[in-house]
mmCIF file of C-alpha atoms in Angstrom:
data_model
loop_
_atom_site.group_PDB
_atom_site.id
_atom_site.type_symbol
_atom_site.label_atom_id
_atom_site.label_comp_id
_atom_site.label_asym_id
_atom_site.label_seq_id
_atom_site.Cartn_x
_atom_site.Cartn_y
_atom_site.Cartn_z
ATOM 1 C CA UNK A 1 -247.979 -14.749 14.089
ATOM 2 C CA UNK A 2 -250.385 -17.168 15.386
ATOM 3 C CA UNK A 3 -254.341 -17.988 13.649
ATOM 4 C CA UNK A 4 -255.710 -16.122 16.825
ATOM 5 C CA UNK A 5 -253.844 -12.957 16.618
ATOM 6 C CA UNK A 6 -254.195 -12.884 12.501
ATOM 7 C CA UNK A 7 -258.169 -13.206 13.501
ATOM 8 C CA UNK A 8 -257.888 -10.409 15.325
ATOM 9 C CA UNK A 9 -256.229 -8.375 13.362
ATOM 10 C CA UNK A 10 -258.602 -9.202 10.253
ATOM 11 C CA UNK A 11 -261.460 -8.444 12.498
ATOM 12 C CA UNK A 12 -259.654 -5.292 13.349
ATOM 13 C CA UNK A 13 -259.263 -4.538 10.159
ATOM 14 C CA UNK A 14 -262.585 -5.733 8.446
ATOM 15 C CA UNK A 15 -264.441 -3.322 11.278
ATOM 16 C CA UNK A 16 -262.255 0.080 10.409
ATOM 17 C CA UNK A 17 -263.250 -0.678 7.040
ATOM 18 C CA UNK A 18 -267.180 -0.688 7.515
ATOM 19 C CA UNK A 19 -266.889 2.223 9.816
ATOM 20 C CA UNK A 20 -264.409 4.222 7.025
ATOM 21 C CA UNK A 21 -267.469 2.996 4.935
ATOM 22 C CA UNK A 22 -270.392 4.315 6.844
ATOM 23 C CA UNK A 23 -268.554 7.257 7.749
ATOM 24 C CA UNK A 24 -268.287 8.090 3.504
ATOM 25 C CA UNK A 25 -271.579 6.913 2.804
ATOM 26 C CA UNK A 26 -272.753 9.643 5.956
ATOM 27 C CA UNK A 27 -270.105 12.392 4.048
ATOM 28 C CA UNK A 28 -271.563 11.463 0.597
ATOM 29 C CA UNK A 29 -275.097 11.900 2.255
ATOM 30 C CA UNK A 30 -273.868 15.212 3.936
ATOM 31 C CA UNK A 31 -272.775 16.432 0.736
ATOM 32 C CA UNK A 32 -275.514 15.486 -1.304
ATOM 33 C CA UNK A 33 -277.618 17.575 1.903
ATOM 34 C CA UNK A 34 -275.691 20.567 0.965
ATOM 35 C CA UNK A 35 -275.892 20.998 -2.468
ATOM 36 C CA UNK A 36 -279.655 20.802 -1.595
ATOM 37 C CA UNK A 37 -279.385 23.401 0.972
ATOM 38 C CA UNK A 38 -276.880 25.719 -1.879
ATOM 39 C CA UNK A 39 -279.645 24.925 -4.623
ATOM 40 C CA UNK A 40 -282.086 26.098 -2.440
ATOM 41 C CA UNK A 41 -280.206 28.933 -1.526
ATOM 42 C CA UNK A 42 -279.295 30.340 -5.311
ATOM 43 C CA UNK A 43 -282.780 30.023 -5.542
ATOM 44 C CA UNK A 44 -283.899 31.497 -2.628
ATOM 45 C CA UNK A 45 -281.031 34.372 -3.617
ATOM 46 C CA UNK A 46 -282.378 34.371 -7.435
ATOM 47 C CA UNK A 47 -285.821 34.868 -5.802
ATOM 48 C CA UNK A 48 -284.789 37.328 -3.715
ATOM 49 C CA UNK A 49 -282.716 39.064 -6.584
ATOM 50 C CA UNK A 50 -286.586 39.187 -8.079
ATOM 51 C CA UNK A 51 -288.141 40.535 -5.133
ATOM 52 C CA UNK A 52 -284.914 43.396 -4.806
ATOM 53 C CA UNK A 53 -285.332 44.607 -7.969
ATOM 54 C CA UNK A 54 -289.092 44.452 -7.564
ATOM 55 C CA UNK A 55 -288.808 46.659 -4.480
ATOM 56 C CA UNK A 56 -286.354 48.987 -5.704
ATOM 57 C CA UNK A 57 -288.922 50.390 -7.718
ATOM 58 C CA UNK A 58 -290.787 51.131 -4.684
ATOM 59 C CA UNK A 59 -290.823 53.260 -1.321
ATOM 60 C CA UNK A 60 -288.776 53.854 1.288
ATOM 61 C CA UNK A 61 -290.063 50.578 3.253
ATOM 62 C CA UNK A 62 -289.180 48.803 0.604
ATOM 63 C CA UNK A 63 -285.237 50.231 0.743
ATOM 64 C CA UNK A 64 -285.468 48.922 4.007
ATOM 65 C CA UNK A 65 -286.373 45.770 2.882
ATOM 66 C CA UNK A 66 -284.013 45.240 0.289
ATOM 67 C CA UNK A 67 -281.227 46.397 2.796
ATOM 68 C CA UNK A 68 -282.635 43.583 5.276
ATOM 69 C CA UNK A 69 -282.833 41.320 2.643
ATOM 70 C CA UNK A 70 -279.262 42.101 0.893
ATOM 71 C CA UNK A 71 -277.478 41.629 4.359
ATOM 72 C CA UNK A 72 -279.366 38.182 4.614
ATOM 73 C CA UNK A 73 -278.040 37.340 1.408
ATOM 74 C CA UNK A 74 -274.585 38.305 2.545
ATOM 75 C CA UNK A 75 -275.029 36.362 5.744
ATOM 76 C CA UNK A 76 -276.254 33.630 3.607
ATOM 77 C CA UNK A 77 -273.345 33.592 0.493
ATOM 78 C CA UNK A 78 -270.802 33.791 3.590
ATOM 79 C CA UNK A 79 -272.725 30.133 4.896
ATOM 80 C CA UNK A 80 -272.641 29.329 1.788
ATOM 81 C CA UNK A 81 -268.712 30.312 1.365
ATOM 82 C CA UNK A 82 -268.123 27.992 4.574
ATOM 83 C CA UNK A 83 -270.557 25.046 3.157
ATOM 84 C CA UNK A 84 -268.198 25.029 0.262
ATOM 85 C CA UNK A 85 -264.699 25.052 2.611
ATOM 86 C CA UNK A 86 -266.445 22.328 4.443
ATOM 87 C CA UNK A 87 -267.428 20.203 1.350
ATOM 88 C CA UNK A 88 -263.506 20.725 0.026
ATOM 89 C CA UNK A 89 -262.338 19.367 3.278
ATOM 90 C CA UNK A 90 -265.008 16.761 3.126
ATOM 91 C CA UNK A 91 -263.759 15.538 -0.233
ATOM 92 C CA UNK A 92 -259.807 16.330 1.072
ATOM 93 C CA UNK A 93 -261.517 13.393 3.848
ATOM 94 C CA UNK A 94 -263.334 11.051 1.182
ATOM 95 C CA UNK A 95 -259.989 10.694 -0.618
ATOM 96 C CA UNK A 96 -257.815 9.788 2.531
ATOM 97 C CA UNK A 97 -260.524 7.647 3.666
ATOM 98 C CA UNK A 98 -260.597 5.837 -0.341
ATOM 99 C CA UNK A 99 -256.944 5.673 0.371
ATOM 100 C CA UNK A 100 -257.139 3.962 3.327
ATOM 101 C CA UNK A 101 -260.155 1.917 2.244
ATOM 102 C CA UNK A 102 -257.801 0.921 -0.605
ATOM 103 C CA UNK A 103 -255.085 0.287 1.820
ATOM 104 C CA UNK A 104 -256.851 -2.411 4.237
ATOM 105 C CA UNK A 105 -258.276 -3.960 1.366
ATOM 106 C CA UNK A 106 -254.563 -4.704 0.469
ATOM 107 C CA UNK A 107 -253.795 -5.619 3.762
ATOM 108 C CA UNK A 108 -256.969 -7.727 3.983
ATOM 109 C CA UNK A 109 -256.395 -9.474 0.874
ATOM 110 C CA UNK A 110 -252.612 -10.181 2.120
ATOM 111 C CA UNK A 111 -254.509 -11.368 5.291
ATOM 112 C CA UNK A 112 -256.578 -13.748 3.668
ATOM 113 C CA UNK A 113 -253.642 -15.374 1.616
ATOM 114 C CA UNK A 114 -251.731 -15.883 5.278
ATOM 115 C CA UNK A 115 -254.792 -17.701 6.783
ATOM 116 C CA UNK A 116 -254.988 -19.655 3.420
ATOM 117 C CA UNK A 117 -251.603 -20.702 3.754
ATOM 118 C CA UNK A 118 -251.789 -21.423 7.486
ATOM 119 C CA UNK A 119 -254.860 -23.340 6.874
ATOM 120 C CA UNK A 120 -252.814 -25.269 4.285
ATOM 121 C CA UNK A 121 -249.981 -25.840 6.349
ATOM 122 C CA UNK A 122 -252.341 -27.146 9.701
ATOM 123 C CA UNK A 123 -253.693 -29.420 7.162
ATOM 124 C CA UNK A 124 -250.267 -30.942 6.289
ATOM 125 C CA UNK A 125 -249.620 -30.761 10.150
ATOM 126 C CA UNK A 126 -253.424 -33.070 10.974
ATOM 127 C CA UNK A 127 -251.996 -35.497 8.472
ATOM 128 C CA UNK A 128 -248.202 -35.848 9.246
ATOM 129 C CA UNK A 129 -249.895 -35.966 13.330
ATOM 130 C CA UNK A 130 -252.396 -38.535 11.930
ATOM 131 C CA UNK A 131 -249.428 -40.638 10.196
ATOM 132 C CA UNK A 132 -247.166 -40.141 13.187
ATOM 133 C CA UNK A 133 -250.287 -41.324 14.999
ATOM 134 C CA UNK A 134 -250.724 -44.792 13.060
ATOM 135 C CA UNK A 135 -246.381 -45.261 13.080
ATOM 136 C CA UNK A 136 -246.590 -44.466 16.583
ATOM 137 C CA UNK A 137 -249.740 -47.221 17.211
ATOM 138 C CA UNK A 138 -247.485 -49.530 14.674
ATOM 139 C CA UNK A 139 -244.047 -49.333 16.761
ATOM 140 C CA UNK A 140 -246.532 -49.969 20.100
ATOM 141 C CA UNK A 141 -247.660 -53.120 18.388
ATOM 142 C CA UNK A 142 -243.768 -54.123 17.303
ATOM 143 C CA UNK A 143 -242.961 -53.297 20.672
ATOM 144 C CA UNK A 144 -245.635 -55.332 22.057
ATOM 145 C CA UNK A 145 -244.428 -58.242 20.042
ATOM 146 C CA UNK A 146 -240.969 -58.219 20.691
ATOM 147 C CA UNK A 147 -242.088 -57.644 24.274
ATOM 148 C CA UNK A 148 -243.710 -61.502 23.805
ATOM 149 C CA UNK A 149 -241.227 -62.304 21.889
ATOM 150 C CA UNK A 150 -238.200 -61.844 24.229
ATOM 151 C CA UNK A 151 -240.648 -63.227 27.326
ATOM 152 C CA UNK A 152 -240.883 -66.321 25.505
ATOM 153 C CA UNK A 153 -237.422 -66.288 24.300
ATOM 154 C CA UNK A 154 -236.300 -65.858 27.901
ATOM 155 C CA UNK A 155 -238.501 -68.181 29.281
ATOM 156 C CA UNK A 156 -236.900 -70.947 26.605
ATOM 157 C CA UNK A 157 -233.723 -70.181 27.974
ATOM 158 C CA UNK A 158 -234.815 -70.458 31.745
ATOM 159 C CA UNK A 159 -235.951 -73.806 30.730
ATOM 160 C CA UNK A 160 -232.747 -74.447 29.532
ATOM 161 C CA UNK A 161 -231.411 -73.239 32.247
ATOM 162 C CA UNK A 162 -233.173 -75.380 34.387
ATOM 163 C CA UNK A 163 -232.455 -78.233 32.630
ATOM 164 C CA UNK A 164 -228.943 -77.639 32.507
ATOM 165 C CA UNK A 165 -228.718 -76.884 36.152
ATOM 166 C CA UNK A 166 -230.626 -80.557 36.128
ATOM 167 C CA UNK A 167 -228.071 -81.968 34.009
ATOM 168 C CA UNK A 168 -225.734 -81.021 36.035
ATOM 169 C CA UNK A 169 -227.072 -82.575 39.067
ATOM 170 C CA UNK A 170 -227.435 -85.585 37.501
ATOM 171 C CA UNK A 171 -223.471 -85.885 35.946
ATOM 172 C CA UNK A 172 -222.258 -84.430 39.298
ATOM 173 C CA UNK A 173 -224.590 -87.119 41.425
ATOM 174 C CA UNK A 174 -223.057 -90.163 38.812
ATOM 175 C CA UNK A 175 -219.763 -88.418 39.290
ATOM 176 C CA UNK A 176 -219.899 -88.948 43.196
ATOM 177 C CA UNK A 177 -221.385 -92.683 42.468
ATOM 178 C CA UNK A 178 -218.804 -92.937 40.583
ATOM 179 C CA UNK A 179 -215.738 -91.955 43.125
ATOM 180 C CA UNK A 180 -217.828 -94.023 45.308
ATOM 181 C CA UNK A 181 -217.551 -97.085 43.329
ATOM 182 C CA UNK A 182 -213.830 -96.676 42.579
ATOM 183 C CA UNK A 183 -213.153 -96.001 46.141
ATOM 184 C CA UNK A 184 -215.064 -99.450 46.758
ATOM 185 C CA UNK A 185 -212.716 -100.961 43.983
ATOM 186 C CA UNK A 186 -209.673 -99.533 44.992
ATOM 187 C CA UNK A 187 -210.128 -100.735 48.820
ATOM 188 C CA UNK A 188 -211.249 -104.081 47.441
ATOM 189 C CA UNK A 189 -208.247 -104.485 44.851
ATOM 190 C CA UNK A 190 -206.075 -103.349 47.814
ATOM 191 C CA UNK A 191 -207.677 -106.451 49.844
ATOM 192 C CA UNK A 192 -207.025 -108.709 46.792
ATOM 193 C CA UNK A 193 -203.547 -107.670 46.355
ATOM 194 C CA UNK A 194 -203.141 -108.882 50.376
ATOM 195 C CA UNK A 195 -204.361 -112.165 50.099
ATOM 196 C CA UNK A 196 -202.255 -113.102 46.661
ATOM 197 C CA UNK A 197 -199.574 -112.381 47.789
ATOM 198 C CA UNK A 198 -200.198 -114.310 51.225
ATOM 199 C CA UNK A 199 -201.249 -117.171 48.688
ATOM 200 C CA UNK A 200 -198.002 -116.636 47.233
ATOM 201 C CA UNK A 201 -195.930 -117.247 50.163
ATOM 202 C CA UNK A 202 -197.988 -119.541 51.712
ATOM 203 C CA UNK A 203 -197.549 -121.450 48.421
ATOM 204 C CA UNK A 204 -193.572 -120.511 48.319
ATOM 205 C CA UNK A 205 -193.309 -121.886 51.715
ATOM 206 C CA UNK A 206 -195.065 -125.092 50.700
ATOM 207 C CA UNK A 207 -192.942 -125.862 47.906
ATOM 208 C CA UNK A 208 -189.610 -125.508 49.804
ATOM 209 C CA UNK A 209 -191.101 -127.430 52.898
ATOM 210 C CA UNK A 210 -192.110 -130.169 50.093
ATOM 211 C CA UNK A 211 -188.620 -130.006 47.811
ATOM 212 C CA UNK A 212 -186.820 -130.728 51.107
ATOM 213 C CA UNK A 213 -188.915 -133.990 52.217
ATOM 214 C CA UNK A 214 -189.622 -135.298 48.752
ATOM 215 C CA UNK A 215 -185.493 -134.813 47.800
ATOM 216 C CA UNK A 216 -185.626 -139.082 47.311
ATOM 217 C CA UNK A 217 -188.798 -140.055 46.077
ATOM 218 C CA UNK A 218 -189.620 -140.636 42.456
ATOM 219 C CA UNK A 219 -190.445 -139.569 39.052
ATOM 220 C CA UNK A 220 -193.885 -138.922 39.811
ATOM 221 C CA UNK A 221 -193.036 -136.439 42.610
ATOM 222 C CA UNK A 222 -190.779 -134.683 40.348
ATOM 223 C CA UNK A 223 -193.931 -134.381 38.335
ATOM 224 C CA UNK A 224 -196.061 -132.924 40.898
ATOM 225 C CA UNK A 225 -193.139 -130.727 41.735
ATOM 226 C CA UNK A 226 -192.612 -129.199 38.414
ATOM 227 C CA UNK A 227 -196.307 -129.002 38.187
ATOM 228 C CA UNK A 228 -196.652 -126.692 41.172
ATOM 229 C CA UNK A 229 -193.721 -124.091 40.348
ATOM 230 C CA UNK A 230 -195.475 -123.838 37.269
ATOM 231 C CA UNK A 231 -198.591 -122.941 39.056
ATOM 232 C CA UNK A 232 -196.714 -120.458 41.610
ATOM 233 C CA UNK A 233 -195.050 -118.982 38.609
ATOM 234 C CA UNK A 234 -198.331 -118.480 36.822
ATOM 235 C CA UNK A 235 -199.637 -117.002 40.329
ATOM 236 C CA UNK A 236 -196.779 -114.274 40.504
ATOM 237 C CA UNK A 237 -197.264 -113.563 37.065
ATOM 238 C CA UNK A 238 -201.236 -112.569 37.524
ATOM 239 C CA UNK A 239 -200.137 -110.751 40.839
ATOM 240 C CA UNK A 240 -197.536 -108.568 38.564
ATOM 241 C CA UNK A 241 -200.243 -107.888 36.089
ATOM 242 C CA UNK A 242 -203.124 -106.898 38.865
ATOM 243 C CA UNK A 243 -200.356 -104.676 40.390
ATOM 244 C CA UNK A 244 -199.167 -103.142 37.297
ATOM 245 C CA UNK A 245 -203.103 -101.935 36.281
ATOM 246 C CA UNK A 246 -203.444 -101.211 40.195
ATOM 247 C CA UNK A 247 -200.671 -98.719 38.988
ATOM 248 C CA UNK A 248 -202.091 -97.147 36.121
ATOM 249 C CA UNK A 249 -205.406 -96.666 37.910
ATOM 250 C CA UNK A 250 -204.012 -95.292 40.744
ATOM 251 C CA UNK A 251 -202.229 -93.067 38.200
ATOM 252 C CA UNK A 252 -205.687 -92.092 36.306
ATOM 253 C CA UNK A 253 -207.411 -91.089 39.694
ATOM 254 C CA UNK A 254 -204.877 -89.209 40.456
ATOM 255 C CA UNK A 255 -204.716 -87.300 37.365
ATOM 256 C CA UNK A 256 -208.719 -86.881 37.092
ATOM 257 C CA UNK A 257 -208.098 -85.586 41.025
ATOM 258 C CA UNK A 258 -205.819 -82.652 39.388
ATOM 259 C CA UNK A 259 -208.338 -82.074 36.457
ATOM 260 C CA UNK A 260 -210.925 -81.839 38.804
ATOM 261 C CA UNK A 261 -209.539 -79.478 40.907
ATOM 262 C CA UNK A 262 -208.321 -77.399 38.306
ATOM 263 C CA UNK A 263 -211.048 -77.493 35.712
ATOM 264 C CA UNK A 264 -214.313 -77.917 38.197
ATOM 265 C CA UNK A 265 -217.235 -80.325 38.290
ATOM 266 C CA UNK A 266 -218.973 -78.265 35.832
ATOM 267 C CA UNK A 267 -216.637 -78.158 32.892
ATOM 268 C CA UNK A 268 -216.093 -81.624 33.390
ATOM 269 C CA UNK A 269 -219.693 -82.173 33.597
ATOM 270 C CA UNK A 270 -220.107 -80.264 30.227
ATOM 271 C CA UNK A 271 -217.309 -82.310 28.925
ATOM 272 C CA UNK A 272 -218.831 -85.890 29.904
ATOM 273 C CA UNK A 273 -222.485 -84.217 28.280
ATOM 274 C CA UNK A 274 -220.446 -83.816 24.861
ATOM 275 C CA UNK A 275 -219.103 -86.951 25.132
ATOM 276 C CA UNK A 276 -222.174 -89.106 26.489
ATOM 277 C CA UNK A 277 -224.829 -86.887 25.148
ATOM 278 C CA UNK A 278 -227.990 -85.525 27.122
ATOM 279 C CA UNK A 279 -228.931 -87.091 30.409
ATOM 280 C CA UNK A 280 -231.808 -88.986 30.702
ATOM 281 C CA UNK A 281 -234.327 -86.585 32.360
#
């Protein structure tokens, strides 16, 4: 039952009530009327009585008279007879209409208590809507501020991002320089190896070509010989040692080659970050 229909009904209610009301006050006045009109009438009939037994005592005219007048005295005790009925029934009425009077006071009292209680209740129900209200404004403002929040959060790590990707460009830029330059060095080691090792037998040549015409000459030549096989020997050794790392370094690129290919420029550019730290932009 909603506040609109308990109106209603109240106002229902409150309006059969007047009218039950008016209606008793009108029976009450009605009644009142009556016993008038029945005083007036024993006293009309106590008058007439009078007059009756005044005129019995007279003529003929006056039998008449008191004949007229006794049937108007019947006619009037039988109004009278159906005054009272009606005022019986009247009161019968007044009591069912107390009754009922009683009755939708009852109900109108219950009435009242339900619109109390409803009124309590919609005052309960403005206050939780008023705090739902001020949570609801609070989680806009939380929402609001992790909205920032995660805006500036992401635009840290877009920087990052960016600066990574930057990195990145940088390591794999030096990385390239770097293939560059030991492309450069390997060509120009491979040019160095060619031209020892021409020294070498140039040198080789030269010694044998000099044991075989200096066989006879003296100490001093001997000298000069032993002096140069020393020298060639030293030469060969540094040629074995430039070969050897020429080796190994041929054995490194090839290795970082593999790496590379397997692992990618960008783990290996995260790995040379780690171990170089940041770069320099």
């Amino acid at each position: 039952m909603d506040d609109q229909s308990l109106d209603q009904s109240a106002g229902d209610q409150k309006a059969q009530y007047r009218r039950l009301k008016k209606e008793s006050a009108e029976q009450d006045e009605r009644i009142s009327q009556l016993y008038e009109k029945k005083l007036k009438q024993e006293k009309q009939l106590a008058e007439q009585d009078e007059r009756l037994a005044r005129l019995r005592s007279n003529s003929e005219f006056q039998d008449a008279e008191i004949k007229r007048q006794a049937a108007e005295i019947k006619v009037q005790a039988e109004e009278i007879k159906v005054q009272a009925e009606e005022i019986k029934l009247l009161k019968l009425d007044r009591a069912e209409k107390e009754k009922k009077i009683k009755q939708l006071e009852s109900d109108l009292s219950d009435l009242r208590e339900i619109v109390n209680g409803i009124a309590v209740y919609h005052n309960l129900y403005e206050k939780m809507v008023e705090e739902y209200e001020i949570e609801l404004a609070g989680l806009s403002d939380h929402r609001n501020w992790q909205k920032s929040e995660a805006e500036q959060i992401l635009a840290h790590h877009l920087w990052d991002a960016e600066m990574e990707v930057k990195r990145l460009d940088y390591e794999l830029t030096e990385h390239k320089k770097k293939r560059v330059c030991h492309i450069c060095l390997l060509h120009q080691t491979t040019h160095l190896i060619g031209t020892h090792t021409e020294t070498r037998e140039f040198a080789d040549a030269g010694t044998q070509h000099n044991d075989l015409e200096e066989l006879g000459e003296t100490g001093s030549q001997t000298d000069i010989k032993q002096f140069t096989d020393i020298g060639t020997q030293t030469n060969g050794q540094f040629i074995g040692h430039w070969r050897l790392l020429i080796g190994l370094f041929i054995i490194v690129l090839v290795v970082c080659g593999l790496l590379y290919n397997q692992i990618g420029p960008f783990r290996i550019g995260l790995m040379l970050h780690y171990i170089r730290g940041p770069p320099p932009f």
